[in-house]
GROMACS .gro file of C-alpha atoms in nm:
model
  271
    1UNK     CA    1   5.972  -2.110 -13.248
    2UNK     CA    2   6.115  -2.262 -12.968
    3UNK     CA    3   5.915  -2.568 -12.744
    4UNK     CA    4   6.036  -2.629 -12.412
    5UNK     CA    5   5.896  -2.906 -12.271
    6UNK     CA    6   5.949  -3.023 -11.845
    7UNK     CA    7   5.841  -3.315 -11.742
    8UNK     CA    8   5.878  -3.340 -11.347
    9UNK     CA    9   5.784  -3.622 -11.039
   10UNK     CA   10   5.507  -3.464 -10.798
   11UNK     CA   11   5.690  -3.185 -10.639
   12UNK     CA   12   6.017  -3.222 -10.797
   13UNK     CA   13   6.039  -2.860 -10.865
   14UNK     CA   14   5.949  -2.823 -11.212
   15UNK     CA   15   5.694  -2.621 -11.199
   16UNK     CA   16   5.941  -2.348 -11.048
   17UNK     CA   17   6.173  -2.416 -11.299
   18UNK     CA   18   5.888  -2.371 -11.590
   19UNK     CA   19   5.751  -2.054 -11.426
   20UNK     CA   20   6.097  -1.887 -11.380
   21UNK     CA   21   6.237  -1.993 -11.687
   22UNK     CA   22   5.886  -1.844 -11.882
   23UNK     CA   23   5.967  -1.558 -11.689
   24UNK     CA   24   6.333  -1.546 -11.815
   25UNK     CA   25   6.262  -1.568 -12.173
   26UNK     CA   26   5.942  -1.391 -12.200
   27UNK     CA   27   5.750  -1.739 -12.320
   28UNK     CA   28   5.392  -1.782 -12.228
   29UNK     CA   29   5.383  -2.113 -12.004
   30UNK     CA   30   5.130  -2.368 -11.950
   31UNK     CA   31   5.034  -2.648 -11.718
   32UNK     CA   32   4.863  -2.979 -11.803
   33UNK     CA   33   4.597  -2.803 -11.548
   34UNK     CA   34   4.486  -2.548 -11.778
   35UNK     CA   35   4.511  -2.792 -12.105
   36UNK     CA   36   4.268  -3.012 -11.921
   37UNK     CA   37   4.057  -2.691 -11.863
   38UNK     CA   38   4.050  -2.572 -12.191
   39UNK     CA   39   3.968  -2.952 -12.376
   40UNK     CA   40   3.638  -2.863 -12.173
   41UNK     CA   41   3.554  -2.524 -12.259
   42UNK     CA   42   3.637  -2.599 -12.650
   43UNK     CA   43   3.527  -2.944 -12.722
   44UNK     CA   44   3.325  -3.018 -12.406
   45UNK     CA   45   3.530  -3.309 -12.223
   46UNK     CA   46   3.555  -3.274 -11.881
   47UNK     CA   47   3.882  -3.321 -11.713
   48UNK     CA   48   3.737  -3.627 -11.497
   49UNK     CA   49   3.625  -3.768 -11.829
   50UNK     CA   50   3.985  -3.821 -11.914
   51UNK     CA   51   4.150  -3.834 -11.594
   52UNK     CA   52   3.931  -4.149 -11.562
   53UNK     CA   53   3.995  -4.262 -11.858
   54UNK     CA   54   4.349  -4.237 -11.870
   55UNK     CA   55   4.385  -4.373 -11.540
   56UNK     CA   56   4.183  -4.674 -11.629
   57UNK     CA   57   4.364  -5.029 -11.518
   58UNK     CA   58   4.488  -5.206 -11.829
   59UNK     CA   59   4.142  -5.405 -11.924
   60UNK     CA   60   3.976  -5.112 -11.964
   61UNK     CA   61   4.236  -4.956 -12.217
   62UNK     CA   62   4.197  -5.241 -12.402
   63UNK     CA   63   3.814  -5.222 -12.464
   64UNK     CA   64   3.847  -4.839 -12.577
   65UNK     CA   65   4.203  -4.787 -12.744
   66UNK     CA   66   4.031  -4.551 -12.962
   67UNK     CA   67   3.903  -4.298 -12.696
   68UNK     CA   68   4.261  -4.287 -12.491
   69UNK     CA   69   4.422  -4.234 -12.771
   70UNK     CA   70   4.182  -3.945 -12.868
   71UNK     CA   71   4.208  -3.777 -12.556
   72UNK     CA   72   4.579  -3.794 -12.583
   73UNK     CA   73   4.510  -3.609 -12.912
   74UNK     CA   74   4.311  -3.340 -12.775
   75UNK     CA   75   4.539  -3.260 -12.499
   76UNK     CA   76   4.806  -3.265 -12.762
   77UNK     CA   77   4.584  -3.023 -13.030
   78UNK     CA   78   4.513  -2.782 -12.670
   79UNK     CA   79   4.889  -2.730 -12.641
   80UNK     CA   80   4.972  -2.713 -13.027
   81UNK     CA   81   4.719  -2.376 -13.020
   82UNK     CA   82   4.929  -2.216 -12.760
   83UNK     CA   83   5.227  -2.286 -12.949
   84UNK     CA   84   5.175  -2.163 -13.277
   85UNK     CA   85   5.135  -1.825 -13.152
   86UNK     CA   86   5.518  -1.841 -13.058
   87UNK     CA   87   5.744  -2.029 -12.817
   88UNK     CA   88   5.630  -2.174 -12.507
   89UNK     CA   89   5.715  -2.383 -12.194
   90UNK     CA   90   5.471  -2.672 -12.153
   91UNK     CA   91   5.503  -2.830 -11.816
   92UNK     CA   92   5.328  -3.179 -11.772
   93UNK     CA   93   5.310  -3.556 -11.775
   94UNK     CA   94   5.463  -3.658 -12.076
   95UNK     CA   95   5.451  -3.366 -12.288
   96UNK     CA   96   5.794  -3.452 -12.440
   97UNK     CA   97   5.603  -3.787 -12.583
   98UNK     CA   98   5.292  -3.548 -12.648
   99UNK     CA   99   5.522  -3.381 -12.924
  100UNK     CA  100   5.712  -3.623 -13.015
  101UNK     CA  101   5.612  -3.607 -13.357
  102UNK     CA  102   5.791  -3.268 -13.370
  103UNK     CA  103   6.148  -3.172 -13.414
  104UNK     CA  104   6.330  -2.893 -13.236
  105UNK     CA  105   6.148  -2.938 -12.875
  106UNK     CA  106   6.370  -2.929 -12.616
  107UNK     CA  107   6.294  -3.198 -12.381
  108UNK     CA  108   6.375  -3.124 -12.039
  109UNK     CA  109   6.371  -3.357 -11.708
  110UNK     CA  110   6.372  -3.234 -11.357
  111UNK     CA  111   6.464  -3.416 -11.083
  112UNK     CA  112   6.494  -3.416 -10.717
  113UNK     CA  113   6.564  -3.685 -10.388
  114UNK     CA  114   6.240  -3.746 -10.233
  115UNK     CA  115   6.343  -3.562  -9.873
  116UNK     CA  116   6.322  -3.232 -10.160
  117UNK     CA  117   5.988  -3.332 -10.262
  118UNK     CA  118   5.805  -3.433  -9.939
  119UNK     CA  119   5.925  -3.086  -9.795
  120UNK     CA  120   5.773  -2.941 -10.101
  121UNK     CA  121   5.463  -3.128 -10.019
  122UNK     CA  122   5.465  -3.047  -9.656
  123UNK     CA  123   5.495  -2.715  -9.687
  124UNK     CA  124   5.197  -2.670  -9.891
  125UNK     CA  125   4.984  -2.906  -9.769
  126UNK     CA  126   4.887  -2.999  -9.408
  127UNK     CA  127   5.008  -3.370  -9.413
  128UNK     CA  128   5.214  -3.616  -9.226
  129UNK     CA  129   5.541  -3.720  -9.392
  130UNK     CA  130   5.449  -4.090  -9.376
  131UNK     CA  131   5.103  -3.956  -9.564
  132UNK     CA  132   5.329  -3.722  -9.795
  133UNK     CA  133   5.541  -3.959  -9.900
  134UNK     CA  134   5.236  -4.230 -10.001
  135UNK     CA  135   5.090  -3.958 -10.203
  136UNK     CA  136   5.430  -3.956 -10.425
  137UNK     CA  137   5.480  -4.288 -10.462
  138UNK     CA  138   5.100  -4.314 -10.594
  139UNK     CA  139   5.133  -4.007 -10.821
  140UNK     CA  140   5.454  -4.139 -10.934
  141UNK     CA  141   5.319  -4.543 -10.969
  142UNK     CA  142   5.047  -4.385 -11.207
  143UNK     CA  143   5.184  -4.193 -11.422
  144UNK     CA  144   5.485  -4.453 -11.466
  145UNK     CA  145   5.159  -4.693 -11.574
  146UNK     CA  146   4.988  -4.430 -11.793
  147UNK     CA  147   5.345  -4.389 -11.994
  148UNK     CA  148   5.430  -4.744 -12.044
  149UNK     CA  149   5.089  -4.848 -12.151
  150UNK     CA  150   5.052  -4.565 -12.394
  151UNK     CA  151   5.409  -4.541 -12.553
  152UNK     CA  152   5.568  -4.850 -12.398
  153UNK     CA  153   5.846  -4.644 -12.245
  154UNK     CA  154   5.986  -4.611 -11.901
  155UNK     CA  155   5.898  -4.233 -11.873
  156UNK     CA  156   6.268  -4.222 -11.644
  157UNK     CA  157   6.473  -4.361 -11.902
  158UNK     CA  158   6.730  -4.053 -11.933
  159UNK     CA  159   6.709  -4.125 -12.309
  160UNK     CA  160   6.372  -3.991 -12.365
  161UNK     CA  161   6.566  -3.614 -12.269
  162UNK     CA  162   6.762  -3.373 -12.401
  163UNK     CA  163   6.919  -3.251 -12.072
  164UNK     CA  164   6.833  -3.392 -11.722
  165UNK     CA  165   6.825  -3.142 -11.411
  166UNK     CA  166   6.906  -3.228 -11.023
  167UNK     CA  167   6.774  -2.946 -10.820
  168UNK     CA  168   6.960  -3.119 -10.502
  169UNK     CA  169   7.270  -3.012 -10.724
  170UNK     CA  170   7.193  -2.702 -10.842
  171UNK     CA  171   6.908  -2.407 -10.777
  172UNK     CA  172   6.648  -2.303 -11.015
  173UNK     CA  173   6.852  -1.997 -11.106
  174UNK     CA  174   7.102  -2.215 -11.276
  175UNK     CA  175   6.842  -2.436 -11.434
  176UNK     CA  176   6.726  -2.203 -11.601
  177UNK     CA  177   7.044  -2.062 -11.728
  178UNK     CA  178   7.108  -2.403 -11.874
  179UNK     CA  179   6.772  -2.492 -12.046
  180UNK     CA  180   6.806  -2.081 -12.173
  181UNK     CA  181   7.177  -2.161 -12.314
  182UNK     CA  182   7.047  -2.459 -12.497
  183UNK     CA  183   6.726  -2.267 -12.658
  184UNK     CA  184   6.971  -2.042 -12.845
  185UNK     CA  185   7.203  -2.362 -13.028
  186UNK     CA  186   7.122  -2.427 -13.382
  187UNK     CA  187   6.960  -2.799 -13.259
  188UNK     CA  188   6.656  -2.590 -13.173
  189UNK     CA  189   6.632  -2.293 -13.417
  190UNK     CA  190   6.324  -2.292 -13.617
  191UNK     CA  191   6.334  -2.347 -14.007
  192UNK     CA  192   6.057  -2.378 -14.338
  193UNK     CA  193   6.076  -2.770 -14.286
  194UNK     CA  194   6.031  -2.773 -13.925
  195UNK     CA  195   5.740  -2.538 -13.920
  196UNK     CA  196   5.545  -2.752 -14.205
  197UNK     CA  197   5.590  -3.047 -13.980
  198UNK     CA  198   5.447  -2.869 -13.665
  199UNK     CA  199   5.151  -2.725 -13.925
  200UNK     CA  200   5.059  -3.094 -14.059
  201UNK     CA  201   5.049  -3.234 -13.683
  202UNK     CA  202   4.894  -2.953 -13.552
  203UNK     CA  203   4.618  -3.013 -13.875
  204UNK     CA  204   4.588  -3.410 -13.817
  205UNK     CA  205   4.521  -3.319 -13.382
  206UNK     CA  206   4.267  -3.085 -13.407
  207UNK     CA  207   4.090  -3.328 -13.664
  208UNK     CA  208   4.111  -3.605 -13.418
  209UNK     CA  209   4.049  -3.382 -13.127
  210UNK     CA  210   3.728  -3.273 -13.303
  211UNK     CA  211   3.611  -3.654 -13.328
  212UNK     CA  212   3.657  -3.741 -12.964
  213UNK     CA  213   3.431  -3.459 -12.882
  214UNK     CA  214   3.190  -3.674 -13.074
  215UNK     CA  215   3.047  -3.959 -12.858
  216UNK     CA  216   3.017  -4.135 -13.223
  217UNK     CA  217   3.355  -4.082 -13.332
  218UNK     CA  218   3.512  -4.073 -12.972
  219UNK     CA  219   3.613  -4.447 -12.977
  220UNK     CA  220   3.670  -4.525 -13.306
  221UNK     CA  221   4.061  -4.663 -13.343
  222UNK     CA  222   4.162  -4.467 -13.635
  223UNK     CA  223   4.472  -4.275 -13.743
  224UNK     CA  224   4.502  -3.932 -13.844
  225UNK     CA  225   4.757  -3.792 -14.086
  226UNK     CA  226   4.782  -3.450 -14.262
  227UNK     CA  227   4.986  -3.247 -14.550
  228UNK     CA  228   4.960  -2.937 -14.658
  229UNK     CA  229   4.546  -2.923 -14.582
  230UNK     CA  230   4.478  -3.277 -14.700
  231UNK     CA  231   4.344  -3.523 -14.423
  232UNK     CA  232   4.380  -3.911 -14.463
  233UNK     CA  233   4.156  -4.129 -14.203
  234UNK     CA  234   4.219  -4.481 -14.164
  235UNK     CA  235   4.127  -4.760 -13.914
  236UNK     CA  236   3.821  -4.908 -13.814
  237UNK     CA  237   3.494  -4.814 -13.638
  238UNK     CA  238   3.228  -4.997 -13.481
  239UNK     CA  239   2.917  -4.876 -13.631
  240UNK     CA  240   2.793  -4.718 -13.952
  241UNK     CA  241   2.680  -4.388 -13.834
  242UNK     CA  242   3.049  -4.360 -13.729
  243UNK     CA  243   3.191  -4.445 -14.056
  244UNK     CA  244   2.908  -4.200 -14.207
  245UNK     CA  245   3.023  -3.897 -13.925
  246UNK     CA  246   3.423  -3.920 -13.938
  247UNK     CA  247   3.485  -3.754 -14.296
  248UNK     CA  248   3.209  -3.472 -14.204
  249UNK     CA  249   3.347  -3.387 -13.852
  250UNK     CA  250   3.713  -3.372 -14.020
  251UNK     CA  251   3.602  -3.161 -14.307
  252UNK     CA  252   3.463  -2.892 -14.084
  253UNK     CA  253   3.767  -2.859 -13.910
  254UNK     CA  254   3.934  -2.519 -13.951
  255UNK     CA  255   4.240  -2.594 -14.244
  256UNK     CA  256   4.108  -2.903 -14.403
  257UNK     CA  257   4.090  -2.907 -14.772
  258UNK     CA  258   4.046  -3.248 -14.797
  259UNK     CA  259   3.953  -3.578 -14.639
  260UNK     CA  260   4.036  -3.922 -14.770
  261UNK     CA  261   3.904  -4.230 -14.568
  262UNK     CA  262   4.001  -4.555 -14.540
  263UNK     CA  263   3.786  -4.679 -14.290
  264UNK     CA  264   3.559  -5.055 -14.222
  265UNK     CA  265   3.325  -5.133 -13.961
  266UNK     CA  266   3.440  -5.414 -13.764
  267UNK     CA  267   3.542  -5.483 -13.361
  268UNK     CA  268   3.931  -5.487 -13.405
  269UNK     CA  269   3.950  -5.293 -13.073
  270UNK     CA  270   4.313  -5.464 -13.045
  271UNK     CA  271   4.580  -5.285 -13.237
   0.00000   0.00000   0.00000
């Protein structure tokens, strides 16, 4: 099983570069559009729900930890179910971080000068460049904010990659090549170990994904960990019919065998 994620700046090409390279290696691929459409079909959040949530200034993420953290979960559990059928290219805000948890993604960065990506813009949208280029620099200024106050990283920092792509240096033919070369090294070939891993994440996701479709459970700050079918819940909620409702959602999850809870009631929103 082979992951390929591509993170990319608004109109930096990546989506191209997912489509063609899905194309190239016959891998299904999927957008952080479609995630967001499917967390509201199957657990009935809608994508403005956590769009707003995410997005919310800093104060705001510090009353509800809980919830952005369970959304970040479901998006996470919407991609796992595409990739356990088989490999797949993921293109997205942060979907190397998503997975992080995981070994053997590949973790792919595409770049591109910002006369590239205001052309892009232009061309599919009737704007001015002065009004392209603000819409950039706003996408870009958010997402930079949602990264660093969910994972504390600077989502640029080359470090956070595998491989790094210019497409001002080369075209999307040869990006492809490159990102195909790399699937096929030993780094990224799939093994008993590995696939356990991905299984126990995958578990511990769809557990939390199932309690932020809960407006009981959504906001409770909580971790979620799983092996081999056993679920462990720890953390705190704020209210007794929360504590009551976390070990029944989890145990109705699809896989789980088990659920052991550590969990008080208290306010400790700050974590």
């Amino acid at each position: 099983m082979a992951i390929i994620t591509i993170s990319r700046g608004t109109y930096a090409g990546g989506k191209d570069v997912a489509s063609q390279l899905a194309k190239d290696l016959d891998y299904p691929v999927l957008s952080r559009e479609k995630v967001l459409h499917e967390i509201d079909r199957d657990y009935g959040i809608p994508a403005r729900t956590i769009n707003k949530t995410m997005n919310g200034a800093p104060p705001f993420w510090q009353q509800v930890p809980g919830k952005r953290l369970a959304y970040v979960k479901c998006i996470t559990a919407a991609i796992l179910a595409h990739a356990k059928e088989g490999n797949l290219v993921y293109h997205g805000v942060n979907g190397h971080l998503l997975l992080s948890h995981l070994p053997q993604i590949l973790r792919v960065r595409v770049i591109a000068n910002m006369e590239y990506r205001v052309e892009a813009l232009m061309k599919r949208e009737t704007l001015s460049k002065e009004k392209a280029i603000a819409h950039i620099q706003r996408v870009s200024k958010d997402r930079s904010r949602w990264t660093k106050l969910l994972y504390n990283v600077d989502w640029k920092d080359p470090g956070l990659y595998d491989v790094i792509l210019n497409l001002d240096k080369v075209s999307t033919e040869t990006a492809c090549t490159a990102i195909a070369s790399m699937v096929e090294q030993k780094e990224f070939m799939p093994s008993p170990e590995n696939q356990k891993v991905f299984e126990d994440f995958n578990l511990s996701c769809r557990v939390w994904a199932a309690l932020a479709s809960n407006p009981a459970t959504n906001s409770a700050v909580i971790e979620v960990k799983a092996n081999d079918g056993e679920v462990i819940i720890g953390g705190t909620v704020d209210s007794v019919k929360a504590l009551e409702l976390i070990p029944q959602i989890a145990r109705s999850v699809e896989g789980v065998s088990s659920v052991l809870c550590d969990i008080g009631v208290g306010t400790g929103w700050y974590w």
